[in-house]
Each structure stands twice: as structure tokens, then as C-alpha cells.
């Protein structure tokens, strides 16, 4: 397993059969306003490649929507069922991405570095003119979308990484990354009872701390949505559907924690969050691809999604979701979640 959701050439059967380790992003170039890494921010130049199944890629999906970057940064959505050659564009006509003209994401990696031995991960940003990968640094991509891409933000875009709160955001996000975002994977891919139980304990210890933090405040840091909320949301929204059962994080379901269940529903019902979530892609990816954990590849029929749209009452805590800004507009044509794939 490499950065984010990756294929590493070892085959899907290896998921769950070898110790879990998340490596650093190999391609860590940044797309910046001043172009200091050779990649200047430029509308229409880059293409964001995601899987809607992947929590790490979903961070970029949420950020792109909230900031109104849809017209500036085009989107390629990979099939949630990747094979041993990497993420596939089999959702598109002729099984090719219509902009990049490639069948597999590894082709963009190969154009950047031939014989690259690492995993082919999403999110990935590709330079359209050259067809080469620019970055797969999932930790930095959303921070740069929030800060370096400001000139292309929509009018009324929220400040997702306010300078005055960055130290606190980073601190909160670091604990969530270690114990929750990454912790569920450590539990799910554990190869020993000891490793599993240690990861399981970390997951629920941190979730309890986060639940207590959110008991009397609507958002994790400050009174608006920030990067910290995005990073927590993408794991929480998958918790009952896949992590509780598939990854054995089963002390309790998220819906059994009144605070976290209300918090994640509040975000899900906020424009820019739930309208990026495809529960069908999420379930099929985890249960079909991870054959080392689920050798039958049977995809559960549940859970019931109707509760996601129930009133959450979190607005009683105050807070301003978009700060001085406004909600994002409608989902662009062609990017809608198909009927039956969402709550």
C-alpha cells in the first residue's frame, strides 16, 4: 500500500496479507501561484484524477467544490474497481479519459518517470499539455487549492485554511490523520492480532476525543468549516459502510455516537460535501478490491442511507459554515452522483 489509495503491482489479493505501511508521496511537486516548482497555477492546464471511493481523493473533491474550482481544474473519475495495472478509466467512453486520452493512470506516472516502481495513487494532478503527473501529494494538494489557487476561487469561496488558525488546524488534523484517517487502515490491513488491537484502540480513543471536542462546538477549529473538518469527514462518511465491518472497527457504529453522527450529517447536508459522496463506489471498491480481506468479493447490501438526511440540529451550536462567504453553486453537469448512489 502506497500513498493514499494505490496499486503497487503486487495484486489485489495482497491487501490484508502484508503489514500495512503508508509511504510518503513520491511526486511532491507543488502547483503554486508563483510557479516555483515549475508548475504555475493556470486555469484549464491541470486535471484532477480521483476515485470517489478513496477518502484521500475525496478531500480534493470537497475542496474543489467548496472553492468553486470546477471550471479551472477539470475532473477525471476512475472506476472504483482498479486492477493490478492501476486505476482505470472504464467509466468513460472507449475506456479512456476523454481529456488525457489514457486508459490507466499509470500512463501519466510513466510519462513523469519511466519505470517508476511505486504505487499508482489518487488523488493525482496531471499536466494536460504533457500528459505527465505533477503531484500525488494528497496531504499538500488541498492546502494548495485553498491558498495557492486563490486567484481562481469563486466569489464567496470560504477560507478553508485561515492563517490565524493554521497551527491549531495542523495540530488537530495530525491527531486525526494518525489515529483515524490512517488508523482504520492499520486496523483493516493488520496481519497480527496485536497490531490490529493497537490500531483499533487508537481509532476509538481518538474518536472519543473528537466527539468530546465537538459536543459544544459545530466545527473542529473556529466557527467555520476548515481543512480539519474536510479531513475528518471523508473517513467518518465511510465508517459505517466499510470501516465498521470490513476493517473490523466495530466497537460501535458512527450512528451510535450522537455527537459524531450529528456532526457528519451536518457536513453531509452542506453543499460541497454530500454531493461528492458515492456510496456505491465506496462499497464496491473496498469489498471487491481487497480480496485478501474479503475473498468472496460480496458487497453488503446495507447500510440503510436514509438517516443521512435526517435533521441534525447542529445549527443550534452557532457557527457559520462558509464564514463571510457563500455556499457553492450547483454540481456541474456530468459530475452528479448517480441516483441510488447517495442518501
Short mmCIF file of C-alpha atoms in Angstrom, two decimals:
data_model
loop_
_atom_site.label_atom_id
_atom_site.label_comp_id
_atom_site.label_asym_id
_atom_site.label_seq_id
_atom_site.Cartn_x
_atom_site.Cartn_y
_atom_site.Cartn_z
CA UNK A 1 0.00 0.00 0.00
CA UNK A 2 1.49 3.32 -1.03
CA UNK A 3 0.23 6.86 -0.55
CA UNK A 4 -3.50 7.33 -0.44
CA UNK A 5 -5.39 4.67 -2.40
CA UNK A 6 -2.76 2.99 -4.53
CA UNK A 7 -1.99 -0.02 -6.63
CA UNK A 8 1.56 -1.22 -6.36
CA UNK A 9 1.73 -4.05 -8.85
CA UNK A 10 1.52 -6.74 -6.17
CA UNK A 11 -2.12 -7.53 -6.95
CA UNK A 12 -5.38 -7.02 -5.13
CA UNK A 13 -5.00 -10.30 -3.25
CA UNK A 14 -2.12 -8.80 -1.27
CA UNK A 15 -4.38 -6.30 0.51
CA UNK A 16 -4.61 -7.56 4.07
CA UNK A 17 -1.84 -10.14 3.65
CA UNK A 18 1.18 -7.96 4.37
CA UNK A 19 1.90 -5.39 7.10
CA UNK A 20 0.36 -2.01 6.41
CA UNK A 21 2.65 0.94 5.74
CA UNK A 22 1.72 4.26 4.19
CA UNK A 23 4.67 5.80 2.40
CA UNK A 24 5.32 9.44 1.65
CA UNK A 25 4.22 10.84 -1.68
CA UNK A 26 6.95 10.27 -4.24
CA UNK A 27 5.84 13.09 -6.51
CA UNK A 28 5.60 16.09 -4.23
CA UNK A 29 5.89 18.99 -6.68
CA UNK A 30 3.53 21.82 -5.88
CA UNK A 31 1.33 23.89 -8.17
CA UNK A 32 1.76 27.42 -6.86
CA UNK A 33 0.85 30.98 -7.69
CA UNK A 34 4.49 31.84 -8.42
CA UNK A 35 5.25 28.55 -10.17
CA UNK A 36 8.40 27.99 -8.11
CA UNK A 37 8.37 24.21 -8.78
CA UNK A 38 7.78 24.81 -12.48
CA UNK A 39 4.03 24.36 -12.20
CA UNK A 40 2.20 27.72 -12.05
CA UNK A 41 -1.49 27.91 -11.20
CA UNK A 42 -3.29 28.21 -14.53
CA UNK A 43 -6.95 27.68 -15.35
CA UNK A 44 -7.53 24.66 -17.57
CA UNK A 45 -3.96 23.40 -17.53
CA UNK A 46 -4.34 20.59 -14.99
CA UNK A 47 -6.65 17.63 -14.47
CA UNK A 48 -7.52 16.18 -11.08
CA UNK A 49 -7.78 12.39 -11.14
CA UNK A 50 -9.77 10.81 -8.32
CA UNK A 51 -11.65 7.77 -7.25
CA UNK A 52 -14.86 8.62 -5.42
CA UNK A 53 -14.16 5.53 -3.31
CA UNK A 54 -10.94 6.94 -1.88
CA UNK A 55 -11.10 9.12 1.26
CA UNK A 56 -7.82 10.84 0.40
CA UNK A 57 -9.02 11.75 -3.10
CA UNK A 58 -12.37 12.82 -1.67
CA UNK A 59 -10.63 15.57 0.29
CA UNK A 60 -9.69 17.16 -3.03
CA UNK A 61 -13.23 16.67 -4.37
CA UNK A 62 -14.73 18.53 -1.41
CA UNK A 63 -12.16 21.33 -1.51
CA UNK A 64 -12.58 21.81 -5.25
CA UNK A 65 -16.37 22.13 -4.84
CA UNK A 66 -16.26 24.47 -1.86
CA UNK A 67 -13.74 26.75 -3.54
CA UNK A 68 -15.54 26.76 -6.89
CA UNK A 69 -12.58 25.45 -8.87
CA UNK A 70 -14.60 23.12 -11.11
CA UNK A 71 -14.11 25.21 -14.25
CA UNK A 72 -10.42 25.84 -13.54
CA UNK A 73 -9.40 22.29 -12.59
CA UNK A 74 -11.08 19.57 -14.63
CA UNK A 75 -12.03 16.22 -13.13
CA UNK A 76 -11.36 12.63 -14.12
CA UNK A 77 -13.16 9.94 -12.11
CA UNK A 78 -11.65 6.46 -12.16
CA UNK A 79 -13.54 3.20 -11.91
CA UNK A 80 -13.74 2.21 -8.22
CA UNK A 81 -12.56 -1.29 -9.17
CA UNK A 82 -8.92 -0.90 -10.14
CA UNK A 83 -7.00 -3.87 -11.41
CA UNK A 84 -3.35 -4.83 -10.96
CA UNK A 85 -2.32 -2.33 -13.67
CA UNK A 86 -3.71 0.65 -11.72
CA UNK A 87 -6.77 2.91 -11.69
CA UNK A 88 -8.81 2.52 -14.88
CA UNK A 89 -10.92 4.99 -16.85
CA UNK A 90 -13.57 2.40 -17.69
CA UNK A 91 -16.38 4.79 -16.71
CA UNK A 92 -15.60 6.82 -19.83
CA UNK A 93 -16.40 6.05 -23.50
CA UNK A 94 -13.89 3.66 -25.08
CA UNK A 95 -12.40 3.13 -21.59
CA UNK A 96 -10.23 6.24 -21.98
CA UNK A 97 -10.15 9.52 -20.15
CA UNK A 98 -11.55 11.97 -22.73
CA UNK A 99 -9.03 14.70 -21.92
CA UNK A 100 -5.82 12.80 -21.23
CA UNK A 101 -6.55 10.03 -23.73
CA UNK A 102 -5.20 7.34 -21.41
CA UNK A 103 -6.72 4.06 -20.24
CA UNK A 104 -4.80 3.74 -16.96
CA UNK A 105 -3.49 6.33 -14.53
CA UNK A 106 -0.09 4.65 -14.55
CA UNK A 107 0.39 6.07 -18.06
CA UNK A 108 0.60 9.59 -16.60
CA UNK A 109 3.04 8.33 -13.97
CA UNK A 110 5.17 6.72 -16.69
CA UNK A 111 5.32 9.99 -18.61
CA UNK A 112 6.68 11.67 -15.49
CA UNK A 113 9.15 8.95 -14.55
CA UNK A 114 9.73 5.82 -16.60
CA UNK A 115 9.88 2.53 -14.71
CA UNK A 116 8.53 4.19 -11.56
CA UNK A 117 8.44 1.31 -9.02
CA UNK A 118 5.96 2.73 -6.52
CA UNK A 119 2.21 2.68 -6.18
CA UNK A 120 -0.13 4.49 -8.56
CA UNK A 121 -2.25 6.56 -6.21
CA UNK A 122 -5.13 9.01 -6.20
CA UNK A 123 -5.60 11.89 -5.88
CA UNK A 124 -3.26 12.80 -8.69
CA UNK A 125 -2.97 16.03 -10.63
CA UNK A 126 -1.83 15.66 -14.23
CA UNK A 127 -0.46 18.34 -16.56
CA UNK A 128 -2.80 18.19 -19.55
CA UNK A 129 -0.41 19.52 -22.25
CA UNK A 130 2.31 16.97 -21.46
CA UNK A 131 0.13 14.23 -20.01
CA UNK A 132 2.61 13.83 -17.16
CA UNK A 133 1.83 13.52 -13.48
CA UNK A 134 2.56 16.67 -11.46
CA UNK A 135 1.79 15.57 -7.91
CA UNK A 136 0.22 12.79 -5.86
CA UNK A 137 0.86 14.54 -2.54
CA UNK A 138 -2.60 14.12 -1.03
CA UNK A 139 -1.64 15.98 2.15
CA UNK A 140 -0.50 19.10 0.29
CA UNK A 141 -2.94 19.20 -2.63
CA UNK A 142 -5.90 20.52 -0.64
CA UNK A 143 -3.77 23.02 1.27
CA UNK A 144 -2.54 24.44 -2.03
CA UNK A 145 -6.05 24.53 -3.51
CA UNK A 146 -7.07 26.64 -0.51
CA UNK A 147 -4.09 29.02 -0.59
CA UNK A 148 -2.13 28.99 -3.87
CA UNK A 149 -5.19 28.83 -6.13
CA UNK A 150 -6.93 31.88 -4.60
CA UNK A 151 -6.87 33.84 -7.85
CA UNK A 152 -9.20 31.23 -9.37
CA UNK A 153 -11.54 30.77 -6.38
CA UNK A 154 -15.20 31.56 -6.93
CA UNK A 155 -16.60 34.76 -5.48
CA UNK A 156 -17.69 33.96 -1.93
CA UNK A 157 -15.34 30.99 -1.53
CA UNK A 158 -14.65 30.15 2.12
CA UNK A 159 -11.20 30.37 3.67
CA UNK A 160 -10.54 26.70 4.42
CA UNK A 161 -7.08 27.28 5.88
CA UNK A 162 -7.21 30.67 7.65
CA UNK A 163 -3.74 31.87 8.57
CA UNK A 164 -4.62 32.70 12.18
CA UNK A 165 -5.86 29.14 12.80
CA UNK A 166 -3.30 27.12 10.86
CA UNK A 167 -1.31 25.90 13.86
CA UNK A 168 -4.47 24.63 15.55
CA UNK A 169 -5.80 23.11 12.32
CA UNK A 170 -2.49 21.32 11.77
CA UNK A 171 -2.41 20.01 15.33
CA UNK A 172 -5.99 18.72 15.26
CA UNK A 173 -5.58 17.24 11.78
CA UNK A 174 -2.34 15.48 12.75
CA UNK A 175 -4.02 13.50 15.53
CA UNK A 176 -6.98 12.67 13.30
CA UNK A 177 -4.66 11.55 10.50
CA UNK A 178 -2.58 9.30 12.71
CA UNK A 179 -5.36 7.63 14.65
CA UNK A 180 -8.49 7.88 12.47
CA UNK A 181 -7.71 8.50 8.77
CA UNK A 182 -4.73 6.15 8.86
CA UNK A 183 -5.84 4.18 11.92
CA UNK A 184 -8.74 2.45 10.19
CA UNK A 185 -6.33 1.19 7.53
CA UNK A 186 -3.87 0.00 10.15
CA UNK A 187 -6.70 -1.99 11.73
CA UNK A 188 -8.11 -3.28 8.46
CA UNK A 189 -4.80 -4.39 6.99
CA UNK A 190 -3.26 -5.66 10.23
CA UNK A 191 -1.63 -9.08 9.92
CA UNK A 192 -1.32 -9.79 13.63
CA UNK A 193 -3.82 -9.63 16.48
CA UNK A 194 -1.52 -7.30 18.39
CA UNK A 195 -1.24 -4.80 15.54
CA UNK A 196 -4.98 -4.89 14.96
CA UNK A 197 -5.88 -4.30 18.60
CA UNK A 198 -3.40 -1.41 18.88
CA UNK A 199 -4.86 0.30 15.82
CA UNK A 200 -8.43 -0.39 16.98
CA UNK A 201 -7.65 1.23 20.33
CA UNK A 202 -6.15 4.29 18.61
CA UNK A 203 -9.18 4.71 16.34
CA UNK A 204 -11.72 4.76 19.13
CA UNK A 205 -9.61 6.70 21.60
CA UNK A 206 -9.29 9.49 19.04
CA UNK A 207 -12.95 9.31 18.00
CA UNK A 208 -13.94 9.68 21.66
CA UNK A 209 -11.68 12.74 21.98
CA UNK A 210 -13.09 14.27 18.80
CA UNK A 211 -16.64 13.56 19.94
CA UNK A 212 -15.98 15.37 23.20
CA UNK A 213 -14.41 18.30 21.33
CA UNK A 214 -17.45 18.61 19.08
CA UNK A 215 -20.01 18.34 21.87
CA UNK A 216 -20.35 22.10 22.25
CA UNK A 217 -18.82 23.42 19.01
CA UNK A 218 -20.10 22.95 15.49
CA UNK A 219 -16.74 22.63 13.76
CA UNK A 220 -13.32 21.34 14.78
CA UNK A 221 -11.44 24.65 14.68
CA UNK A 222 -13.03 28.09 14.87
CA UNK A 223 -16.65 28.65 13.91
CA UNK A 224 -16.41 27.80 10.19
CA UNK A 225 -15.60 24.78 8.04
CA UNK A 226 -11.85 24.31 7.67
CA UNK A 227 -9.39 21.79 6.27
CA UNK A 228 -9.63 19.86 9.54
CA UNK A 229 -13.34 19.16 9.01
CA UNK A 230 -12.77 18.01 5.44
CA UNK A 231 -10.11 15.54 6.56
CA UNK A 232 -12.30 14.08 9.29
CA UNK A 233 -15.45 13.97 7.15
CA UNK A 234 -14.01 11.75 4.44
CA UNK A 235 -13.27 9.00 6.96
CA UNK A 236 -16.45 9.39 9.00
CA UNK A 237 -18.70 9.22 5.94
CA UNK A 238 -17.23 5.77 5.14
CA UNK A 239 -17.23 4.47 8.70
CA UNK A 240 -20.48 2.52 8.94
CA UNK A 241 -20.44 1.47 5.28
CA UNK A 242 -16.95 -0.08 5.25
CA UNK A 243 -14.69 0.52 8.25
CA UNK A 244 -17.05 -0.88 10.89
CA UNK A 245 -17.34 -4.27 9.21
CA UNK A 246 -14.69 -4.63 6.51
CA UNK A 247 -11.89 -3.12 8.61
CA UNK A 248 -13.18 -4.58 11.91
CA UNK A 249 -13.51 -1.18 13.62
CA UNK A 250 -16.65 -2.45 15.30
CA UNK A 251 -16.77 -1.17 18.87
CA UNK A 252 -19.74 0.85 17.72
CA UNK A 253 -21.18 2.33 14.57
CA UNK A 254 -20.88 6.04 13.98
CA UNK A 255 -24.65 6.40 14.25
CA UNK A 256 -24.36 5.19 17.85
CA UNK A 257 -22.33 8.27 18.80
CA UNK A 258 -24.90 11.10 18.95
CA UNK A 259 -22.31 13.86 18.57
CA UNK A 260 -20.29 12.41 15.68
CA UNK A 261 -23.41 11.18 13.89
CA UNK A 262 -24.99 14.64 14.03
CA UNK A 263 -21.69 16.31 13.04
CA UNK A 264 -21.11 14.15 9.96
CA UNK A 265 -24.75 14.54 8.87
CA UNK A 266 -24.41 18.31 9.23
CA UNK A 267 -21.46 18.25 6.85
CA UNK A 268 -23.07 15.72 4.51
CA UNK A 269 -26.06 18.03 4.13
CA UNK A 270 -23.78 21.03 3.46
CA UNK A 271 -23.32 21.79 -0.27
CA UNK A 272 -19.88 20.57 -1.34
CA UNK A 273 -19.75 17.56 0.95
CA UNK A 274 -22.56 15.06 0.43
CA UNK A 275 -22.88 15.91 -3.24
CA UNK A 276 -19.38 14.44 -3.78
CA UNK A 277 -20.07 11.14 -1.97
CA UNK A 278 -20.82 7.97 -3.95
CA UNK A 279 -21.66 5.16 -1.52
CA UNK A 280 -21.84 2.63 -4.35
CA UNK A 281 -18.27 3.37 -5.42
CA UNK A 282 -17.12 3.29 -1.80
CA UNK A 283 -18.59 -0.12 -1.03
CA UNK A 284 -17.63 -1.77 -4.31
CA UNK A 285 -14.04 -0.60 -4.06
CA UNK A 286 -13.36 -1.83 -0.55
CA UNK A 287 -15.27 -5.09 -0.70
CA UNK A 288 -14.28 -6.10 -4.25
CA UNK A 289 -10.68 -4.89 -4.48
CA UNK A 290 -9.48 -6.04 -1.05
CA UNK A 291 -9.71 -9.74 -1.79
CA UNK A 292 -7.07 -10.52 0.81
CA UNK A 293 -9.67 -9.40 3.38
CA UNK A 294 -12.90 -10.28 1.54
CA UNK A 295 -12.06 -13.20 -0.79
CA UNK A 296 -15.68 -13.67 -1.92
CA UNK A 297 -15.92 -10.04 -3.13
CA UNK A 298 -19.52 -9.97 -1.91
CA UNK A 299 -20.65 -6.35 -1.44
CA UNK A 300 -23.02 -5.77 1.52
CA UNK A 301 -26.49 -4.53 0.64
CA UNK A 302 -26.55 -2.10 3.58
CA UNK A 303 -26.35 0.05 5.49
CA UNK A 304 -29.59 2.00 5.21
CA UNK A 305 -28.72 5.50 3.97
CA UNK A 306 -31.99 7.23 4.80
CA UNK A 307 -30.70 8.61 8.11
CA UNK A 308 -28.12 10.81 6.39
CA UNK A 309 -30.77 13.39 5.54
CA UNK A 310 -32.44 13.43 8.97
CA UNK A 311 -32.33 16.71 10.94
CA UNK A 312 -29.06 17.10 12.86
CA UNK A 313 -29.82 20.25 14.90
CA UNK A 314 -26.13 21.23 14.91
CA UNK A 315 -27.07 24.74 13.78
CA UNK A 316 -28.13 25.35 17.39
CA UNK A 317 -24.43 25.48 18.26
CA UNK A 318 -23.99 28.52 16.05
CA UNK A 319 -21.14 28.70 13.61
CA UNK A 320 -21.10 29.93 10.05
CA UNK A 321 -20.35 27.12 7.59
CA UNK A 322 -18.78 29.37 4.95
CA UNK A 323 -17.70 32.24 7.18
CA UNK A 324 -18.24 35.51 5.31
CA UNK A 325 -18.65 33.54 2.09
CA UNK A 326 -21.47 31.66 0.41
CA UNK A 327 -22.34 28.05 -0.44
CA UNK A 328 -21.04 26.63 -3.72
CA UNK A 329 -23.33 26.56 -6.71
CA UNK A 330 -24.97 23.51 -8.26
CA UNK A 331 -22.89 20.45 -9.07
CA UNK A 332 -21.58 20.84 -12.64
CA UNK A 333 -23.26 18.79 -15.34
CA UNK A 334 -21.62 15.40 -15.65
CA UNK A 335 -20.33 15.38 -12.08
CA UNK A 336 -23.60 14.48 -10.36
CA UNK A 337 -23.74 11.38 -8.16
CA UNK A 338 -25.97 8.80 -9.91
CA UNK A 339 -29.39 8.07 -8.48
CA UNK A 340 -29.22 5.34 -5.86
CA UNK A 341 -25.57 6.02 -5.01
CA UNK A 342 -26.29 8.65 -2.36
CA UNK A 343 -28.66 9.26 0.51
#
